[in-house]
CSV table of C-alpha atoms in Angstrom, one decimal:
chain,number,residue,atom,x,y,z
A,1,UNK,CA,0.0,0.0,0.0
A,2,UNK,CA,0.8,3.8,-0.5
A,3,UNK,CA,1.4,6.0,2.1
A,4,UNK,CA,-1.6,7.7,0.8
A,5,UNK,CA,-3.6,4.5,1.1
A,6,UNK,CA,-2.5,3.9,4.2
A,7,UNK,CA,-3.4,7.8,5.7
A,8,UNK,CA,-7.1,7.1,4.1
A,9,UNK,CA,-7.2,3.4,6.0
A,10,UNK,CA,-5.7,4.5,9.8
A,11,UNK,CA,-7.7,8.0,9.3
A,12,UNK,CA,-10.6,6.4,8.3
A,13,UNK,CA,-10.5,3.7,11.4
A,14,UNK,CA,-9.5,6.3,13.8
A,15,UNK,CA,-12.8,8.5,12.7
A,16,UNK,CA,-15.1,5.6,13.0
A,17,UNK,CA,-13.9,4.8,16.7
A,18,UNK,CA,-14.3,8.8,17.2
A,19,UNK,CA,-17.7,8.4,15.6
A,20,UNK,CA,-18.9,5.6,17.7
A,21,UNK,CA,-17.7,6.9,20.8
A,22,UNK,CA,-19.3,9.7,20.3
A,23,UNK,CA,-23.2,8.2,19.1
A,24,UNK,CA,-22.6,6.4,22.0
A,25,UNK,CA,-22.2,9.2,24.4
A,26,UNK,CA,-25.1,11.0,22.8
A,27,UNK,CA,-27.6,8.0,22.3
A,28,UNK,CA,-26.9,4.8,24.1
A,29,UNK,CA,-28.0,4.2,27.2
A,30,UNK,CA,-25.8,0.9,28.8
A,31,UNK,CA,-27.9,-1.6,30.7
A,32,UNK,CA,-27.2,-1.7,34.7
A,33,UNK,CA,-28.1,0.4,37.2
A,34,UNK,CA,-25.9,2.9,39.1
A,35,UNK,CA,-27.2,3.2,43.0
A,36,UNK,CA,-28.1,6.0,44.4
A,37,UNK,CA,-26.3,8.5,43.3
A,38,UNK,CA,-29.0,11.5,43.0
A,39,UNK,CA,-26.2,14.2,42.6
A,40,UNK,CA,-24.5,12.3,39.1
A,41,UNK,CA,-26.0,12.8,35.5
A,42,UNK,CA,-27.8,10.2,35.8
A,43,UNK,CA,-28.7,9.1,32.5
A,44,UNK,CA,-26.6,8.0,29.4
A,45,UNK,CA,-23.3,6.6,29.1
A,46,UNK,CA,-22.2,9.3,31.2
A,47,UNK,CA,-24.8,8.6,34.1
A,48,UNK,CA,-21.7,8.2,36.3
A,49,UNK,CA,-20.4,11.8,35.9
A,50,UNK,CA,-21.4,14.8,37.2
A,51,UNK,CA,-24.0,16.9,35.1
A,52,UNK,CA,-21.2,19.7,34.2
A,53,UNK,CA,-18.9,17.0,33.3
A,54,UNK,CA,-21.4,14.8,31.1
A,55,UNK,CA,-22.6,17.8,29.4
A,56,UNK,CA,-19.1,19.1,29.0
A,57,UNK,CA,-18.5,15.3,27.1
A,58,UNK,CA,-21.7,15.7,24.9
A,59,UNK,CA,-20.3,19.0,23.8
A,60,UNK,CA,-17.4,17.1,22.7
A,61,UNK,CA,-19.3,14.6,21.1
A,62,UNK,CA,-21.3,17.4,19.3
A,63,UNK,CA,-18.9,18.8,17.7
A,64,UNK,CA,-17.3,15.3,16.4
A,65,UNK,CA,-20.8,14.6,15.0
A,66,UNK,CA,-21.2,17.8,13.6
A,67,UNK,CA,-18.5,19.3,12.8
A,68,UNK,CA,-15.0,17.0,12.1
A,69,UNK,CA,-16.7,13.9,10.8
A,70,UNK,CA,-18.1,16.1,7.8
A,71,UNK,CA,-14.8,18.1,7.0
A,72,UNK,CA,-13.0,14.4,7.3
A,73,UNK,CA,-15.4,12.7,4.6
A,74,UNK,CA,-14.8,15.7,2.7
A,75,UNK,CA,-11.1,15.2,2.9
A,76,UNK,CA,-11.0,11.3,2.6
A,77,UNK,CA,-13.8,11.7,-0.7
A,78,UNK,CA,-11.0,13.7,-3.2
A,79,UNK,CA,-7.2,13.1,-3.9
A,80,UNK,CA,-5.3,14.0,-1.1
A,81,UNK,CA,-4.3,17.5,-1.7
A,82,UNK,CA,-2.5,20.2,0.7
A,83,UNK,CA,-5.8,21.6,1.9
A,84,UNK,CA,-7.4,18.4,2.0
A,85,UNK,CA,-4.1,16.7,4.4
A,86,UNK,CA,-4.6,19.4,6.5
A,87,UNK,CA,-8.2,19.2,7.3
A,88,UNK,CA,-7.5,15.5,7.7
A,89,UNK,CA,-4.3,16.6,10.5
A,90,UNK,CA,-7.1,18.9,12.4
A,91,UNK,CA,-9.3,16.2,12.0
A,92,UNK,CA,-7.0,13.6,13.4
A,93,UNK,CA,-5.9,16.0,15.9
A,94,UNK,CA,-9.1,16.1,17.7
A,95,UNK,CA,-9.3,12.6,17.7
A,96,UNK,CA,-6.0,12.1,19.5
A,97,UNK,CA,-7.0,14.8,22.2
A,98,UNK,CA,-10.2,13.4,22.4
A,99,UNK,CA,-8.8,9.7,23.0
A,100,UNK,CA,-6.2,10.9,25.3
A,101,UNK,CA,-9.0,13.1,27.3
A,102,UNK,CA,-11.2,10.4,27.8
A,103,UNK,CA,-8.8,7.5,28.3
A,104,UNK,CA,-6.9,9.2,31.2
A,105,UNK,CA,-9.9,10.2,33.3
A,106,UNK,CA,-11.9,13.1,31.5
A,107,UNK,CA,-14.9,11.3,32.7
A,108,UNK,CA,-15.7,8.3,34.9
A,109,UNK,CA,-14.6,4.9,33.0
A,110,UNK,CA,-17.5,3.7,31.2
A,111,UNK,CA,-18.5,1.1,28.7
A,112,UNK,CA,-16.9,3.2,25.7
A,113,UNK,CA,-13.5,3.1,27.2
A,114,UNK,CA,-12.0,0.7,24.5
A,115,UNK,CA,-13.0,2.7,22.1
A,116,UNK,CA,-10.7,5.8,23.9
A,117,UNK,CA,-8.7,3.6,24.1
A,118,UNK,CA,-7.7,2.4,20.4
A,119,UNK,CA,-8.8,6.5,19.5
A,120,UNK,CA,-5.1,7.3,19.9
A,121,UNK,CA,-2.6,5.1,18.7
A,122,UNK,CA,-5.2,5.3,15.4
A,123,UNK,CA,-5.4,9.2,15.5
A,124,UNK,CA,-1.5,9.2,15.8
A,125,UNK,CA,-0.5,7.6,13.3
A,126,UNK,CA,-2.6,9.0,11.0
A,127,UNK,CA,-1.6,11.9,11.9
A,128,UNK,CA,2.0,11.5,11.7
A,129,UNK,CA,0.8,10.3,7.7
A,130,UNK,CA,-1.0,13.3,7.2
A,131,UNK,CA,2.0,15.9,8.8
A,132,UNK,CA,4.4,14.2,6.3
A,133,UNK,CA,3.9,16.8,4.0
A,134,UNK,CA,4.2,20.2,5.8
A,135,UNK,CA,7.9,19.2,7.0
A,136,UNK,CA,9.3,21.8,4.5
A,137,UNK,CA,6.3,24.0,5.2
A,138,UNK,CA,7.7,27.9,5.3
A,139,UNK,CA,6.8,29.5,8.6
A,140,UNK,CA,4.0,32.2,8.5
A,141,UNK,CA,4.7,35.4,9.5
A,142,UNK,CA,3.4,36.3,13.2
A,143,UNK,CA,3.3,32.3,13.6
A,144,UNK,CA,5.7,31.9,16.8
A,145,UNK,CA,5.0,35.0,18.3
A,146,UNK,CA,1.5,33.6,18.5
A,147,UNK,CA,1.7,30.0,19.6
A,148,UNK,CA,3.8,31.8,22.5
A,149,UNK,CA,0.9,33.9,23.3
A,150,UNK,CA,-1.2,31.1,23.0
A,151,UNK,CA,0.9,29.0,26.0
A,152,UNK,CA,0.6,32.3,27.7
A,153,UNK,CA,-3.1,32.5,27.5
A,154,UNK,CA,-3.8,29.0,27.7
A,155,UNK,CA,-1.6,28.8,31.2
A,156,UNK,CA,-3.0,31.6,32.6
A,157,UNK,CA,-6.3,30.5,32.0
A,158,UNK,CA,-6.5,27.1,33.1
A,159,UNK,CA,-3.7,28.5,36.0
A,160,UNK,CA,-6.7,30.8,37.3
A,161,UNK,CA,-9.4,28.5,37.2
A,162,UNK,CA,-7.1,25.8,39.1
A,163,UNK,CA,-6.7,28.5,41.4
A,164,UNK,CA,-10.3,29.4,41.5
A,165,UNK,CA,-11.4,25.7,42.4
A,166,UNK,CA,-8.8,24.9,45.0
A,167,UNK,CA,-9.3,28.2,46.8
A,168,UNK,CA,-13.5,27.7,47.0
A,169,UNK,CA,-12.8,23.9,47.9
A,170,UNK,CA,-14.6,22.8,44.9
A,171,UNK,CA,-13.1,19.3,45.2
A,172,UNK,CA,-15.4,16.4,43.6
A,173,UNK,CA,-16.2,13.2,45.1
A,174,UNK,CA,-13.2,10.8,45.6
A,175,UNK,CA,-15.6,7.9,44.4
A,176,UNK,CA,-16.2,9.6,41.0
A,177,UNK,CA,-12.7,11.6,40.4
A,178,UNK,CA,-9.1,11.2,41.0
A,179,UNK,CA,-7.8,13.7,38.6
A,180,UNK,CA,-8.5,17.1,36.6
A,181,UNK,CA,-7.4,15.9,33.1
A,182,UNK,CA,-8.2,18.8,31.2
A,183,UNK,CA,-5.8,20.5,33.8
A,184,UNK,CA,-3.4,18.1,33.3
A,185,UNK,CA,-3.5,18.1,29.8
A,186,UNK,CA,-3.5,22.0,28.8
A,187,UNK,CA,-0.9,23.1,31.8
A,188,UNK,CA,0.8,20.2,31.1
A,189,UNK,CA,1.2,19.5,27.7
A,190,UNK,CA,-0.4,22.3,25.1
A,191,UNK,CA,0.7,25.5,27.1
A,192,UNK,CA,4.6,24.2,27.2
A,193,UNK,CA,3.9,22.8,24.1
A,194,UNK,CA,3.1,26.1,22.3
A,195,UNK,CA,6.1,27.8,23.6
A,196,UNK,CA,8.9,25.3,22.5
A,197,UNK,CA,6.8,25.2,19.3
A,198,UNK,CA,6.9,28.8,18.9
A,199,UNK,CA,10.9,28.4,19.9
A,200,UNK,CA,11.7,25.8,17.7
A,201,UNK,CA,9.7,27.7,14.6
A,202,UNK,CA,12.0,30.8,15.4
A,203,UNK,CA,14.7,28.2,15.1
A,204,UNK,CA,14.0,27.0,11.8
A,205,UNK,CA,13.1,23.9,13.2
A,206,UNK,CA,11.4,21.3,10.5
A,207,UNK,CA,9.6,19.5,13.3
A,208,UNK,CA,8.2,23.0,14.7
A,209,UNK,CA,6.1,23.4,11.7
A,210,UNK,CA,4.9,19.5,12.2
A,211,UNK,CA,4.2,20.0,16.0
A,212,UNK,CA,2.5,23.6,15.4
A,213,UNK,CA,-0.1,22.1,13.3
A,214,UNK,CA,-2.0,20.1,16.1
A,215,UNK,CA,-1.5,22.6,18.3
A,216,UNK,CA,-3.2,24.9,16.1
A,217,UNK,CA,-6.1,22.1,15.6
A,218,UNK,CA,-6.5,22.4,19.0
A,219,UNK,CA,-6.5,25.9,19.2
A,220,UNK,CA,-8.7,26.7,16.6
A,221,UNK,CA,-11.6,24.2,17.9
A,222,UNK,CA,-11.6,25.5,21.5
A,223,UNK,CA,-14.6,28.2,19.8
A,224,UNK,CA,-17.1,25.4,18.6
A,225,UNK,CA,-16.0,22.9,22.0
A,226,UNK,CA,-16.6,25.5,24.4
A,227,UNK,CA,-20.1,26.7,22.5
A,228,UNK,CA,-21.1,22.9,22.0
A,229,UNK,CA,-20.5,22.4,25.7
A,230,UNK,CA,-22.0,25.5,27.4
A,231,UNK,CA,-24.9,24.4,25.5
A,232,UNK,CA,-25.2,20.5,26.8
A,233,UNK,CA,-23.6,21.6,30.3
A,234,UNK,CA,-26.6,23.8,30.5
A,235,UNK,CA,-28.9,20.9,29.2
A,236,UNK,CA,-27.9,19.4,32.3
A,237,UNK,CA,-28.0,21.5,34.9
A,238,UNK,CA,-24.6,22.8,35.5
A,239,UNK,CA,-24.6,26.3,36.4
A,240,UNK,CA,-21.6,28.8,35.7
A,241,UNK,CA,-20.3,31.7,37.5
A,242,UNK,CA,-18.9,34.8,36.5
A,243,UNK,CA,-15.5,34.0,36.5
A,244,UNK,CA,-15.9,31.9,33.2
A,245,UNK,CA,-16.0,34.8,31.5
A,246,UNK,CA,-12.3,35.7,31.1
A,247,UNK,CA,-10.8,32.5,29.5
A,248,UNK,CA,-13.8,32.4,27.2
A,249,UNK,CA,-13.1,35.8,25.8
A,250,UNK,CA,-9.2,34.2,25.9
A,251,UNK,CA,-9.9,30.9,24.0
A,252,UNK,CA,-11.9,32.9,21.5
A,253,UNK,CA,-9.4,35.4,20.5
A,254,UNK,CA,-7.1,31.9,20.2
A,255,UNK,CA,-9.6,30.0,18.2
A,256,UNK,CA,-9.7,33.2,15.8
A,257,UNK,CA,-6.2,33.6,15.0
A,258,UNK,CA,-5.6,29.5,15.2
A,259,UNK,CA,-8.1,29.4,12.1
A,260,UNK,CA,-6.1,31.8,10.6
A,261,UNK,CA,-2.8,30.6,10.7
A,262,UNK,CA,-4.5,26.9,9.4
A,263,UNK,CA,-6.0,29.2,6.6
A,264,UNK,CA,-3.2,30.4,5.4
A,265,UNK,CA,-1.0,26.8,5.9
A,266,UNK,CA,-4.1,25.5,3.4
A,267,UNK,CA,-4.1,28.0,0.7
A,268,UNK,CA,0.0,27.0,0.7
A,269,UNK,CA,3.0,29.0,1.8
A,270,UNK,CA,6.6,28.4,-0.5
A,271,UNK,CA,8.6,25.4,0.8
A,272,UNK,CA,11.6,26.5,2.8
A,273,UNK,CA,14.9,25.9,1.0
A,274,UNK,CA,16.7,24.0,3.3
A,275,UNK,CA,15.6,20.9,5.7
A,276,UNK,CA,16.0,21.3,9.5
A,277,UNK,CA,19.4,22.8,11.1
């Protein structure tokens, strides 16, 4: 097989699992009952969780329905062109995140777990396929200095909500949660990440250009996530106080200029002249 065969075979695969994890979190309903657990969702495959966490998750799972699985068909239904590689990397992206999200605690384990699971070594490889051909990619303009505002925004964001939740002693039950994933994840992983990216870019680093792209993925779906979710966290119940506002004014200013930079990386920027130094 071709690697272009095999990027439409692992992204295909790693789209269904994303598919069916998500159809399952917005329609099935598992057999078995939970106890009595009045303050949980309650219902679903995420009856376990609590209502702002399951709603946070349908969110999720709207915007995989609605949203990538249509631009990925699109992608996969033409010859795998610049524009159409990239869609499938943002595509993938979310996948991987997704996977990750969910497999290391993002919710309470349920009965779509081996579907997380199986999500990310699918998603990444297909998305190391798909990143194959922006390795020579020339760096836009502006690109760095932003994914280093992005770490900045993205860590002080998620920093001041920590903050916020430890300070009000707005711990959840041991029996349902161990860990704060998205925490984990964002402070961890994409806010660092965005600031060697950004380095390594200013470097004229070939692998800053492949790392940038997911990040930007990420970046530029917080918008829709964040919509989708508000929407099904106040479906179920959750409330939200005032200081929400800041980091979603934050993350939308990000999502904006990440759909920008992934404009421009679609429409095609000069290959750079040399490979990395």
């Amino acid at each position: 097989m071709t690697s272009d065969q095999w990027l439409r075979l692992v992204s295909f695969l790693a789209l269904a699992l994303g598919a069916l994890a998500a159809i399952a979190g917005l329609f099935w309903t598992p057999p078995g009952g939970m106890g009595d657990a009045p303050e949980l969702f309650g219902r679903g495959l995420y009856r376990r969780d609590m209502p702002f966490t399951a709603g946070g998750a349908q969110g999720a799972d709207l915007v995989t329905l609605l949203l990538i699985l249509p631009a990925a068909l699109w992608a996969l239904a033409g010859p795998l062109t610049r524009p159409r590689r990239l869609v499938l990397a943002v595509a993938l992206s979310w996948t991987l995140y997704l996977g990750v999200s969910l497999s290391f605690g993002a919710v309470a384990f349920n009965e779509a777990f081996p579907l997380y699971v199986l999500m990310m070594p699918m998603s990444a490889l297909g998305l190391a396929l798909a990143l194959r051909t922006f390795l020579l990619t020339r760096t836009p303009r502006w690109l760095p200095g932003f994914l280093l505002a992005c770490g900045l925004v993205t860590g002080a964001a998620w920093s001041l909500l920590l903050w916020l939740e430890m300070t009000a002693g707005a711990y959840p039950p041991q029996s349902y949660y161990t860990v704060r994933t998205t925490y984990a994840l964002d402070l961890g992983l994409i806010a660092p990440g965005c600031v060697a990216v950004a380095i390594g870019l200013r470097g004229g680093r070939s692998w800053g250009m492949m790392l940038a792209i997911p990040l930007l993925a990420i970046a530029a779906l917080l918008l829709p996530m964040m919509l989708a979710q508000t929407v099904m966290q106040l479906r179920a119940g959750a409330a939200f106080g005032p200081e929400a506002a800041a980091p979603l004014a934050g993350f939308t200013l990000v999502s904006a200029g990440a759909a920008w930079f992934l404009w421009r990386l679609a429409r095609g920027t000069p290959p750079r002249p040399s490979a990395d130094r």
